[in-house]
Coordinates of C-alpha atoms and ligand atoms in Angstrom, one line a residue:
X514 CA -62.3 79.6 -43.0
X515 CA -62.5 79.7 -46.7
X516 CA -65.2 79.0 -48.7
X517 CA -65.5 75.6 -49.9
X518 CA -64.1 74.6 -53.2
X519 CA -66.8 74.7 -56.4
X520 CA -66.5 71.7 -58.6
X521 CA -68.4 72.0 -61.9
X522 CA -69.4 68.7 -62.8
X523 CA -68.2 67.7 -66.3
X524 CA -69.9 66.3 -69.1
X525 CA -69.3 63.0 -68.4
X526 CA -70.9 63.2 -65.2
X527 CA -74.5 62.8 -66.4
X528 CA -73.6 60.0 -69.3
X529 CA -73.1 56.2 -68.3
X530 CA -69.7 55.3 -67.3
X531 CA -67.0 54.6 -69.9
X532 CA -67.0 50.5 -70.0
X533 CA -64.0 48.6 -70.7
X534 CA -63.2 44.8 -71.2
X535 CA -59.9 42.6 -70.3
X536 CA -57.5 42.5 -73.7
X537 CA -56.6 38.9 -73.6
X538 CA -55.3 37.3 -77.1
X539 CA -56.1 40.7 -79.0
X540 CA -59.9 40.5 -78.2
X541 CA -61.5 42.7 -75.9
X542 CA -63.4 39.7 -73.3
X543 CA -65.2 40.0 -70.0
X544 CA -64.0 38.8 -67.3
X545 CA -64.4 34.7 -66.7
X546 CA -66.3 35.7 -63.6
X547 CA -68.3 38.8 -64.9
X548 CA -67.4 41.0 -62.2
X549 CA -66.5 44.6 -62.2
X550 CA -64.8 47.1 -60.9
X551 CA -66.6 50.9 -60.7
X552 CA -64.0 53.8 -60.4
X553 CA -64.9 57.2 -58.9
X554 CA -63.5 60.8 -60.7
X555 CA -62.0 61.3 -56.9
X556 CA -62.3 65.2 -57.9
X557 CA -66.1 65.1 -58.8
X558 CA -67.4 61.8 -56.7
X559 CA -69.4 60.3 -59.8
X560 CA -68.5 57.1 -61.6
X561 CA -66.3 57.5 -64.2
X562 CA -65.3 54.0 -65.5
X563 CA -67.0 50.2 -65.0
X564 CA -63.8 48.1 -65.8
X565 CA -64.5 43.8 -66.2
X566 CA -62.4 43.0 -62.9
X567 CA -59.6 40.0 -63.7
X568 CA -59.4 36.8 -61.8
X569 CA -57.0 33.9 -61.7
X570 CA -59.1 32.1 -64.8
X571 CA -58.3 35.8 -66.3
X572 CA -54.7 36.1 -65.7
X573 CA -54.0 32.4 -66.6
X574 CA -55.9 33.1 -70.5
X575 CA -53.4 36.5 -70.9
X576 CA -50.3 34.6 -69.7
X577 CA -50.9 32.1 -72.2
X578 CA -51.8 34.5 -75.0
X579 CA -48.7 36.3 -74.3
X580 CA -46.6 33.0 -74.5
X581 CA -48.2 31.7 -77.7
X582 CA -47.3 35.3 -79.2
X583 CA -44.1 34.6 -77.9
X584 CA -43.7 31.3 -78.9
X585 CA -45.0 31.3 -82.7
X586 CA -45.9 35.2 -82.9
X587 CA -44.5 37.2 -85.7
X588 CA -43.6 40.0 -82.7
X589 CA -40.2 38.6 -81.7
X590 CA -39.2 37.2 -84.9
X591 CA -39.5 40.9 -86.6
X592 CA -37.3 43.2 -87.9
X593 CA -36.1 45.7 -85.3
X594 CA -37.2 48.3 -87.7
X595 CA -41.1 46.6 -87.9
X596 CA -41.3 46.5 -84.6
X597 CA -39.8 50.3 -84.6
X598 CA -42.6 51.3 -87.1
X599 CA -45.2 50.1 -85.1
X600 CA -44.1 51.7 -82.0
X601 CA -43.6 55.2 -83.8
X602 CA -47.2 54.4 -85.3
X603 CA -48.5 54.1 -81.7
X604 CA -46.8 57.4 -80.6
X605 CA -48.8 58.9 -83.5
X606 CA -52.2 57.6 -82.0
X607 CA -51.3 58.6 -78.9
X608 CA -50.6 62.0 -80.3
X609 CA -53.9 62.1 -82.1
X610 CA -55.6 60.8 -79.1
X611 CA -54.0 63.0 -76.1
X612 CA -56.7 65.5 -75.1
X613 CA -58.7 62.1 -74.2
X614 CA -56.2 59.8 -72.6
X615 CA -55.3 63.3 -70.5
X616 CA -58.7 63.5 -69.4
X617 CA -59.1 59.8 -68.5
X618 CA -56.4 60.1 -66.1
X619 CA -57.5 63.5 -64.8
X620 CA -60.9 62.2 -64.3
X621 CA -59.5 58.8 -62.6
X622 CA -56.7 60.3 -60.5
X623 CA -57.4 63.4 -59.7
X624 CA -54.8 64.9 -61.5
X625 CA -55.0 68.4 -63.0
X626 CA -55.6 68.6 -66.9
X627 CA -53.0 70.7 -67.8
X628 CA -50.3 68.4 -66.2
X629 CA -51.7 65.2 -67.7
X630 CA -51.4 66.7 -70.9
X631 CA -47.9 67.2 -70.2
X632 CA -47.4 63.4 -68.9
X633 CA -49.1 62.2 -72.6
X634 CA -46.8 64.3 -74.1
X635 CA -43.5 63.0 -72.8
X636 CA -44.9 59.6 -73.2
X637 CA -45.7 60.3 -76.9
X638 CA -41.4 61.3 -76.8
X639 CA -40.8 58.2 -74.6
X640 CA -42.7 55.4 -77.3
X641 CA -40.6 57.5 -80.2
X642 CA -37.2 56.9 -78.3
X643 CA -37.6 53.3 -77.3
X644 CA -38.5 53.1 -81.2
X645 CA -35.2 54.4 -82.1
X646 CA -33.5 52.1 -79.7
X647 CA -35.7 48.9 -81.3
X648 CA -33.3 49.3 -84.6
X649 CA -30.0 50.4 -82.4
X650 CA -30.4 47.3 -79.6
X651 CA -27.1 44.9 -81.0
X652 CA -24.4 42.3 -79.2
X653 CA -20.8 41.9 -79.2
X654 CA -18.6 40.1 -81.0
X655 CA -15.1 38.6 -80.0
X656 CA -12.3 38.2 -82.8
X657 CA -9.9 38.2 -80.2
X658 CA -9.7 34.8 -79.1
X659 CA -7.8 33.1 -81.2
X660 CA -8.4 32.1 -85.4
X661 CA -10.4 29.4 -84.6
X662 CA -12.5 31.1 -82.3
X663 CA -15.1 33.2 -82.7
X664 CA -17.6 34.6 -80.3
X665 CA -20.5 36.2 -80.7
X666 CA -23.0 38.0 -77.8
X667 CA -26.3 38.6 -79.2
X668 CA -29.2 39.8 -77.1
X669 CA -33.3 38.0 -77.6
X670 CA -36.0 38.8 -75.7
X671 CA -36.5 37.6 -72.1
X672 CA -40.3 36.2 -73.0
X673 CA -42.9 36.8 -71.8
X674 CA -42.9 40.5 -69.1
X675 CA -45.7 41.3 -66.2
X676 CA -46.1 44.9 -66.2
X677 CA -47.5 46.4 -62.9
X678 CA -48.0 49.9 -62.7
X679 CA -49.7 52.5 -59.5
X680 CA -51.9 55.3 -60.1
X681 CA -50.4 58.5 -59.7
X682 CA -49.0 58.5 -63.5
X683 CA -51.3 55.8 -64.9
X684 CA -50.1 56.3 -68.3
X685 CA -46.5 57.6 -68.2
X686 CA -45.5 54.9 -66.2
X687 CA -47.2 52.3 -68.6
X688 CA -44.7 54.5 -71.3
X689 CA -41.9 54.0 -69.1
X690 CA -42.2 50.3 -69.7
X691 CA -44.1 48.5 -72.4
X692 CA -42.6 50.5 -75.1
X693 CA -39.0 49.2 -74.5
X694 CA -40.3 45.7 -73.6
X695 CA -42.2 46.2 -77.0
X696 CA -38.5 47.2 -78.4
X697 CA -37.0 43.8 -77.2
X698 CA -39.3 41.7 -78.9
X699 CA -40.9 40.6 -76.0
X700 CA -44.7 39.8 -75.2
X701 CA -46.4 41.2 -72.2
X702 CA -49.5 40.8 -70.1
X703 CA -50.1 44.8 -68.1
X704 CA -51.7 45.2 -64.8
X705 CA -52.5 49.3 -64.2
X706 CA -54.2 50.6 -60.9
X707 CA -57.3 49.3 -60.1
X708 CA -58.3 52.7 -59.6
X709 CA -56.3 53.9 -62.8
X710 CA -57.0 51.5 -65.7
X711 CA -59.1 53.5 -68.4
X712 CA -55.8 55.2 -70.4
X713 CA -54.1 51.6 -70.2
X714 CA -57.3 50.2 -71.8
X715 CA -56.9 52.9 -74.7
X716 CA -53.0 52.6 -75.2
X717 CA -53.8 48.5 -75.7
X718 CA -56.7 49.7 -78.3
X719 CA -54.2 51.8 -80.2
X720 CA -51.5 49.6 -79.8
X721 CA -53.6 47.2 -82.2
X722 CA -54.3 49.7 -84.3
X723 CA -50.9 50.4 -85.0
X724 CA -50.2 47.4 -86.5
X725 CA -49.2 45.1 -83.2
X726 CA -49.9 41.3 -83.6
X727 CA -52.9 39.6 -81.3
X728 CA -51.5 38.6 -78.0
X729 CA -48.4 40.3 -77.8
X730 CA -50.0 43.0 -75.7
X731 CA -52.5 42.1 -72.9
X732 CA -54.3 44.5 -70.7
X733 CA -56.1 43.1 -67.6
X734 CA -57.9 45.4 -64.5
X735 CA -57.9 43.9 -61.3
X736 CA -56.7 43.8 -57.5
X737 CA -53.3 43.4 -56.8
X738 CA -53.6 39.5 -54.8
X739 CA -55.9 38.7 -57.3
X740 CA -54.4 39.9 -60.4
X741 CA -50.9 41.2 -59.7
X742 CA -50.1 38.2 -57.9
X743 CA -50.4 35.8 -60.3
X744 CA -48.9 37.8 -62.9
X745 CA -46.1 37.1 -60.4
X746 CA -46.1 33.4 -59.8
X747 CA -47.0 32.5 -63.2
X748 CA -44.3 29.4 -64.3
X749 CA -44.6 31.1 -68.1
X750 CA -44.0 34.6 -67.1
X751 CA -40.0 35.6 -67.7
X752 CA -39.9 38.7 -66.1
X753 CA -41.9 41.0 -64.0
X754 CA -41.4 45.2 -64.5
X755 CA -43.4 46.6 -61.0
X756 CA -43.5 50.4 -60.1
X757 CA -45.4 50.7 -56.5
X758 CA -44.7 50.9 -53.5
X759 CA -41.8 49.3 -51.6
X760 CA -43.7 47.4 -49.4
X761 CA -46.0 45.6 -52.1
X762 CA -42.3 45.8 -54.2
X763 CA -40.3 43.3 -51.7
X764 CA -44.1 41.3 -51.8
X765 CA -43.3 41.2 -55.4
X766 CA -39.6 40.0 -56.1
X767 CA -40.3 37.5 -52.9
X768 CA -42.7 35.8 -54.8
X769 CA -40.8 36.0 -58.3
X770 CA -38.0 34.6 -56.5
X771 CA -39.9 31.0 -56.4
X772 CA -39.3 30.9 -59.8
X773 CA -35.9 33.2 -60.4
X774 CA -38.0 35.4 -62.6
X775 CA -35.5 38.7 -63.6
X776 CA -37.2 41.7 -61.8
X777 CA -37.3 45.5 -62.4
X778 CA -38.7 47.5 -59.6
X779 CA -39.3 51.5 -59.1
X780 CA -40.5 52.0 -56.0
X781 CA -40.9 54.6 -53.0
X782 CA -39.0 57.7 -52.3
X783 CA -38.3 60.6 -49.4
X784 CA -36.6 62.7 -51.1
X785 CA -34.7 65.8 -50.0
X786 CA -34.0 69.3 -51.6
X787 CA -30.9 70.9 -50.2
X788 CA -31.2 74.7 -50.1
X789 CA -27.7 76.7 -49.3
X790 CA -27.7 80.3 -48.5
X791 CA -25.4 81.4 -52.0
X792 CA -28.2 79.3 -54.2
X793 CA -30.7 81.3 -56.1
X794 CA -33.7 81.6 -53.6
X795 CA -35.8 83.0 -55.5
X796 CA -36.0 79.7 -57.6
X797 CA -35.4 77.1 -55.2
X798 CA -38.7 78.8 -53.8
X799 CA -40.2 77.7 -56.4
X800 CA -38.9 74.9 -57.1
X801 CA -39.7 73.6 -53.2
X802 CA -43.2 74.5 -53.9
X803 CA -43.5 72.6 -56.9
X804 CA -41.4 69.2 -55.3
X805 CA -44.0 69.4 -52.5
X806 CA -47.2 69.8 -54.5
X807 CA -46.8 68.8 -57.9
X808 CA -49.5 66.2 -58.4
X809 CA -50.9 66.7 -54.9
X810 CA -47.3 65.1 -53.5
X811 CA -48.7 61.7 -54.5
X812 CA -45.6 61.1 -56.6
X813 CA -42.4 59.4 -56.2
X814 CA -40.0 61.9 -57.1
X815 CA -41.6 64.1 -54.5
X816 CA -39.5 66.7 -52.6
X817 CA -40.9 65.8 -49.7
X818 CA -38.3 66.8 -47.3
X819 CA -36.6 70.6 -47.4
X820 CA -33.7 70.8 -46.2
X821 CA -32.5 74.4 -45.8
X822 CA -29.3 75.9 -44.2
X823 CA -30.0 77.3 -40.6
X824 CA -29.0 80.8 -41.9
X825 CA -31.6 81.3 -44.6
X826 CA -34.2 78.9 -43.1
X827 CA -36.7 81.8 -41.9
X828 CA -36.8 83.6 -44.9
X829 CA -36.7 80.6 -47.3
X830 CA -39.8 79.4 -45.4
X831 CA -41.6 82.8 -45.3
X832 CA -40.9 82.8 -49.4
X833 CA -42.3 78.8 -49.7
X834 CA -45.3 80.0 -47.5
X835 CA -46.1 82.6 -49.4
X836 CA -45.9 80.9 -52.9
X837 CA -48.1 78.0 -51.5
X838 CA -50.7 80.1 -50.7
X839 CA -51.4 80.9 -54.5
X840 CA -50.9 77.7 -55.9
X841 CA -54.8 76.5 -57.0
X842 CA -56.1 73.8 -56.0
X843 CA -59.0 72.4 -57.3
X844 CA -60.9 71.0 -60.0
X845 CA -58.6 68.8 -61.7
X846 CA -60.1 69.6 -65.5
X847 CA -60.1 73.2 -64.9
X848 CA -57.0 74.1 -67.0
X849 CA -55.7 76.6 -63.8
X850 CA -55.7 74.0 -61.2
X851 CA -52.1 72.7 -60.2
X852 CA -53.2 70.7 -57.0
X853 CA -56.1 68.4 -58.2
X854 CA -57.3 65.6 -56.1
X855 CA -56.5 63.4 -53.4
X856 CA -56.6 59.7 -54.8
X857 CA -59.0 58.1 -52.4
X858 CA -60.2 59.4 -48.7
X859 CA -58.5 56.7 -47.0
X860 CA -55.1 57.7 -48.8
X861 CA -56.6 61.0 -47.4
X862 CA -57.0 60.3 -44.2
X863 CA -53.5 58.4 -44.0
X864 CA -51.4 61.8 -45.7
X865 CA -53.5 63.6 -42.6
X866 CA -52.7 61.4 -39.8
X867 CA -49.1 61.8 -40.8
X868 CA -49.8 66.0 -39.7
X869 CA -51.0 65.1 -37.0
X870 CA -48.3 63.2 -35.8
X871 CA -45.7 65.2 -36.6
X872 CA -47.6 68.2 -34.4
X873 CA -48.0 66.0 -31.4
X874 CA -44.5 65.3 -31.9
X875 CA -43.4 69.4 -32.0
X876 CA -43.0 70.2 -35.1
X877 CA -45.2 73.5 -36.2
X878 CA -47.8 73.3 -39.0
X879 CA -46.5 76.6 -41.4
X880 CA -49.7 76.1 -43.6
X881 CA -52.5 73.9 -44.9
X882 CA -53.0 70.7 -42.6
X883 CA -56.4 70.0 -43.3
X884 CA -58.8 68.5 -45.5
X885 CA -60.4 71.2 -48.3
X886 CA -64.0 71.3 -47.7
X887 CA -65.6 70.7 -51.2
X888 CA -69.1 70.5 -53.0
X889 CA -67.5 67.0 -54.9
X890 CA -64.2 65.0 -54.3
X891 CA -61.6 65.1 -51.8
X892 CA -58.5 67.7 -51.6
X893 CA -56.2 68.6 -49.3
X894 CA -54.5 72.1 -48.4
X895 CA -50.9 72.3 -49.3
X896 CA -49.3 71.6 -46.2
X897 CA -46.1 73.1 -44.9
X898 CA -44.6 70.9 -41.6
X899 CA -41.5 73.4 -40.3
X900 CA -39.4 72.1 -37.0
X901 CA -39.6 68.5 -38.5
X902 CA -36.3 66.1 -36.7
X903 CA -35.0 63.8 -38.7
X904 CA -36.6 61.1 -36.5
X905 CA -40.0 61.4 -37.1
X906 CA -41.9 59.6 -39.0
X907 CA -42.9 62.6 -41.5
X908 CA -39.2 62.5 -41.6
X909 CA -38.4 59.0 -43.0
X910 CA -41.4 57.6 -44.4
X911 CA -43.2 58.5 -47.8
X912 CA -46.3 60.4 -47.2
X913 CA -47.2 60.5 -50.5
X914 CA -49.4 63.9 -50.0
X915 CA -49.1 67.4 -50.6
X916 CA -46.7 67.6 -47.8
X917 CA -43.7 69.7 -47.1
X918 CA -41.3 68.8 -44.2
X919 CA -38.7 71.4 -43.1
X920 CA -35.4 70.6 -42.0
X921 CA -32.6 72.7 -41.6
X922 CA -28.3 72.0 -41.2
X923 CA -25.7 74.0 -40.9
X924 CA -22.9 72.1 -42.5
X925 CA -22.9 70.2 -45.6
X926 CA -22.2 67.5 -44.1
X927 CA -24.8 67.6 -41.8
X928 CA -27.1 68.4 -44.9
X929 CA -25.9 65.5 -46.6
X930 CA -26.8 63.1 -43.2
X931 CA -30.1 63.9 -43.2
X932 CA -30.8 63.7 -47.1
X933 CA -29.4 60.4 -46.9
X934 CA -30.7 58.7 -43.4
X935 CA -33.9 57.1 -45.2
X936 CA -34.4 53.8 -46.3
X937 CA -35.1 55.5 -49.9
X938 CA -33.0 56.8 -52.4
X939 CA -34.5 57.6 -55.2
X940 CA -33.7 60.8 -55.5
X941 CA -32.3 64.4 -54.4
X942 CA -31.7 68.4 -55.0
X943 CA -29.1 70.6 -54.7
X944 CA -29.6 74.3 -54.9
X945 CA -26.4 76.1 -54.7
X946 CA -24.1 78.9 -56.4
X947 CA -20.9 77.2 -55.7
X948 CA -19.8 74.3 -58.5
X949 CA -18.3 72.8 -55.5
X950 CA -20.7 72.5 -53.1
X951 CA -22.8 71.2 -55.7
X952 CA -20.5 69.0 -56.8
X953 CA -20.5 67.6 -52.9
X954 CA -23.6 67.0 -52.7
X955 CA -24.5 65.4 -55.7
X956 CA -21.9 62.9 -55.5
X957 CA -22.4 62.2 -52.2
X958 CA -26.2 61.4 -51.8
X959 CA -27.0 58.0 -52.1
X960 CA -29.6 58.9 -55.1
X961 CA -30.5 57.4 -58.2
X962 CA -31.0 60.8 -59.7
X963 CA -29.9 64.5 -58.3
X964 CA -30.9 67.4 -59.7
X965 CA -28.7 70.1 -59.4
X966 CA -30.1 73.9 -59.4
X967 CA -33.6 73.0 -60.4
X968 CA -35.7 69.4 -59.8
X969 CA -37.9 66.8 -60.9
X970 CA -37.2 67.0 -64.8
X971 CA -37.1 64.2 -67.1
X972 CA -35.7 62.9 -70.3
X973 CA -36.0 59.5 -72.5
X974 CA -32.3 59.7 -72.6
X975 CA -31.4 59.4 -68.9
X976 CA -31.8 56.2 -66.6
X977 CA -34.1 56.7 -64.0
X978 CA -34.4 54.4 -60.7
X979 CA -33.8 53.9 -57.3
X980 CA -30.7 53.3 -54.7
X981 CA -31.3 51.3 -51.6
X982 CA -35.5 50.9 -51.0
X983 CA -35.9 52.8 -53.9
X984 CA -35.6 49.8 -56.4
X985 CA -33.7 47.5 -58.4
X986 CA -32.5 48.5 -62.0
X987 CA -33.0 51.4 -64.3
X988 CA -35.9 52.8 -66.7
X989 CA -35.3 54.9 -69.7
X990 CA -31.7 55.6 -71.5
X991 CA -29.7 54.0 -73.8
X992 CA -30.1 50.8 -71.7
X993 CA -33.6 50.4 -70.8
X994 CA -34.1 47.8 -73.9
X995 CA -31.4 45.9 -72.6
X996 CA -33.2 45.3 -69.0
X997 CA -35.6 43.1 -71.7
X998 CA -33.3 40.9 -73.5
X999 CA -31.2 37.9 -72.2
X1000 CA -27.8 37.6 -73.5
X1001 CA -26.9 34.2 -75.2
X1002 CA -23.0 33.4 -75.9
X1003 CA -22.5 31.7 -78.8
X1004 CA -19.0 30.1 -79.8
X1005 CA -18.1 29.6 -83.1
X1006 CA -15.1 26.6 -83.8
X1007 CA -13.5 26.7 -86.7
X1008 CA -12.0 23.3 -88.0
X1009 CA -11.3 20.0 -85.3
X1010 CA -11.3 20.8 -81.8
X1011 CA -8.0 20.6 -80.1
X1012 CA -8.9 19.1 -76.4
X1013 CA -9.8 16.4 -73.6
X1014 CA -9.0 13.7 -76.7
X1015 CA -9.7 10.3 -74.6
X1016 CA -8.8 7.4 -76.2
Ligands
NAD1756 P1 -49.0 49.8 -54.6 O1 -47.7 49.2 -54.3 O2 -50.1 49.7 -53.7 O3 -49.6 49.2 -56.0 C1 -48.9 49.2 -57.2 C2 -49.4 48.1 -58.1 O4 -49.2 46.8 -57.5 C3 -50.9 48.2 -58.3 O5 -51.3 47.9 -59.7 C4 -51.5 47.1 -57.4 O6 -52.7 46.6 -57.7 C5 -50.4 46.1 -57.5 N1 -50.3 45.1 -56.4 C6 -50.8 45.3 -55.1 N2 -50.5 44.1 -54.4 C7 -49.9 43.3 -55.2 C8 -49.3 42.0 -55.0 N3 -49.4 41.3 -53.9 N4 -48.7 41.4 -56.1 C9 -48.6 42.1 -57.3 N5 -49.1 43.3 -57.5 C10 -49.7 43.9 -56.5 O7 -48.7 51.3 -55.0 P2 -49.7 52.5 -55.4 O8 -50.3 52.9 -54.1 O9 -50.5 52.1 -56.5 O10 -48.6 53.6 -55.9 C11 -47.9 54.4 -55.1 C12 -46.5 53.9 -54.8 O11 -45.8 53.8 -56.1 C13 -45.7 54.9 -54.0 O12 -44.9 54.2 -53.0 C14 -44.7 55.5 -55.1 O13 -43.5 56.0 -54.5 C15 -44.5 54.4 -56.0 N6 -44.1 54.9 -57.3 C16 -42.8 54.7 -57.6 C17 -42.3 55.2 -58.8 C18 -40.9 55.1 -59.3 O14 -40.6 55.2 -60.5 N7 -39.9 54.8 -58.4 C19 -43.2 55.9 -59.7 C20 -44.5 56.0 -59.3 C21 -45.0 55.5 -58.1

């Protein structure tokens, strides 16, 4: 038994929490009902952040400070290059401000330092692009339908946008969003995590600073029925942007149906990396090891599920086992950890119980399987589930935990059944030295994104989202303004109409 883990306690540990209020109408208010929310650094165990905890009366005030920016706000009716400068003005505060948003979300999810940093940084890339897409977003035009027709397609913004976001990338997944919203011309109200709000508070702060108008941004904290579902519901509200979890997802577009609200979801995943004997194994190691435990496994794009050929499987596993027994995890501001945190000791508890199922089922722990014994916080050992069937539940469901299951196949075909007999499909790797059996796989999983020959990467310029359970539309690329706009046909007749003359 090792010893347990040492967690320094940071400075902030012996100051007062951070406090934050609701942004409602560009003032920072408490909430109607003066209650609070207190979030624990899930790596350390002390309070980190009080948050004023929205209600109804709450959501109802943003809503309609959204819709009056909306309505008579100077946001919608700007240039696209205004609204461009201000977003390239907030990816410059964000910039200057990264080292402290990082370490909100280290300290409030658990995360480790040195990968938050990254997360800010490809925000700060991701508020820069939808910039450059706020000056590029145009219509059509039709000259084509005879000389006294002409028809033009222009694109306005949908209104007014709920923005609900989880906690595992509290502020990356605000950046996925809002900035392209911002883009648009629309107005929005933001829900982040209850347990993740702190760097969503900030980005509304900075937001002002650079230069956006009162009301166009919102930023409340809250529960999800309390908060997130009225965000939902809300008559004024055009449009609702959720990334979560599919269950609370199909909550969500059930109730936006009532209303026929337009709905962008980016929700769960199971996703599988395909391992072939010719691939380099070397990397694919690696690259297994960092699918299964990059950001403890709580993350969508997880590789939760290794699927190797039966040829190569004992080695490959020997290879993952061994690299998973020096990945560090720990404290989650110690710049060497790369496992931080688990999110809350019920989510804890649940990633466990998923172990222990799959053992009383057969399959063979390889490593980890436990809860990390710790002077502060909750962690978990990498875990390493080998002899997993395709049945079980570790199988099929998203464990959301630093949890590899193995599965091996000896055909492709077979390797391609498996990656795609889930509910999800959000996405998938291929690791392989042959174009064509890369080729066959990657067209032939039911993905919204495969990687071929490495895995989880990222770019501003490609869509991102889910087939099947996964979700409903696309985030990022050329597009991802377009998901906020509504497109309005306009006819234009030139001299007397020729027609339904009666009389
Ligand atoms: P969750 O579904 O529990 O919560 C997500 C958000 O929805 C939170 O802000 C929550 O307060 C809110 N919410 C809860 N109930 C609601 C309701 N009835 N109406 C409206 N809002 C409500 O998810 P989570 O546990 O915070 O996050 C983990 C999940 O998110 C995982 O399933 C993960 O795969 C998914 N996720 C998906 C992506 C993606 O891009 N596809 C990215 C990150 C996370």
């Amino acid at each position: 038994m090792n010893a347990p883990l040492q967690i320094a306690m940071p400075k902030e540990a012996s100051a007062s929490p951070k406090t934050y209020r609701l942004l409602i109408g560009g003032k920072h208010v408490e909430a109607r009902d003066g209650r609070t929310i207190e979030r624990r650094s899930p790596g350390h165990g002390f309070v980190v952040s009080r948050y004023a905890q929205a209600g109804a009366a709450d959501v109802e005030a943003a809503v309609q400070a959204a819709h009056k920016a909306f309505q008579s706000g100077p946001w919608p009716r700007m240039k696209g290059s205004e609204r461009a400068a201000v977003l390239l003005r907030t990816a410059d505060l964000i910039e200057s401000r990264l080292e402290d948003i990082a370490r909100l979300d280290a300290l409030e999810s658990g995360k480790p330092i040195a990968q938050a940093r990254g997360e800010i940084a490809g925000s700060v890339d991701i508020w820069r692009y939808a910039a450059a897409l706020a000056r590029t977003l145009h219509g059509e035009s039709y000259a084509n339908l005879g000389d006294a027709m002409l028809g033009v397609v222009v694109r306005e913004p949908v209104g007014v946008v709920s923005i609900i976001t989880p906690w595992n990338f509290p502020f990356l997944i605000v950046s996925q969003k809002l900035p392209f919203a911002l883009a648009a011309g629309c107005t929005a109200v933001v829900k982040p995590s209850e347990m993740t709000s702190a760097s969503t508070f900030l980005l509304g702060d900075l937001l002002l600073e650079a230069g956006l108008p009162e009301g166009a941004v919102n930023v409340l904290a809250g529960y999800g029925a309390d908060v997130g579902a009225p965000m939902v519901a809300h008559p004024l509200v055009e449009m609702v942007s959720f990334t979560g979890s599919t269950r609370v997802g199909k909550l969500t577009m059930a109730a936006a149906s009532d209303s026929l609200k337009k709905v962008s979801m980016e929700l769960g995943g199971k996703n599988g990396q395909i391992v072939f004997p010719d691939a380099d194994l070397e990397a694919a190691a690696d690259a297994a090891v960092f699918g299964g435990f990059f950001n403890a496994g709580e993350c969508c794009n997880a590789g939760s599920r290794l699927i190797v050929h039966k040829a190569v499987a004992d080695d490959f596993l020997a290879a993952v086992r061994a690299l998973t027994a020096k990945v560090r995890v720990g404290d989650p501001l110690d710049d060497a950890t790369k496992v931080g945190a688990m999110i809350s000791t019920d989510h804890l508890a649940k990633v466990a119980s998923y172990v222990e199922a799959a053992a009383k089922d057969g399959a063979a722990i390889a490593t980890g399987g436990a809860g990390l014994p710790s002077n502060a916080g909750q962690y978990l050992d990498p875990t390493i589930v080998a002899g997993v069937r395709p049945q079980m539940a570790i199988a099929r469901e998203e464990v959301f935990g630093p949890v590899l299951s193995v599965l091996t196949f000896a055909t492709p075909e077979e390797a391609m059944h498996i990656a795609n007999d889930t509910p999800y499909g959000l996405s998938a790797g291929v690791w392989s030295g042959s174009i064509d059996t890369c080729m066959e796989i990657a067209r032939g999983v039911r993905s919204g994104t495969v990687w071929v020959n490495t895995f989880m990467e990222g770019y501003p310029e490609l869509p991102f989202g889910g087939y099947k359970q996964s979700g409903l539309g696309r985030e990022l690329g050329k597009r991802a303004v377009e998901d906020y706009t509504e497109e309005k046909t306009i006819q234009f007749h030139r001299g007397r109409r020729t027609g339904w003359w009666v009389g």
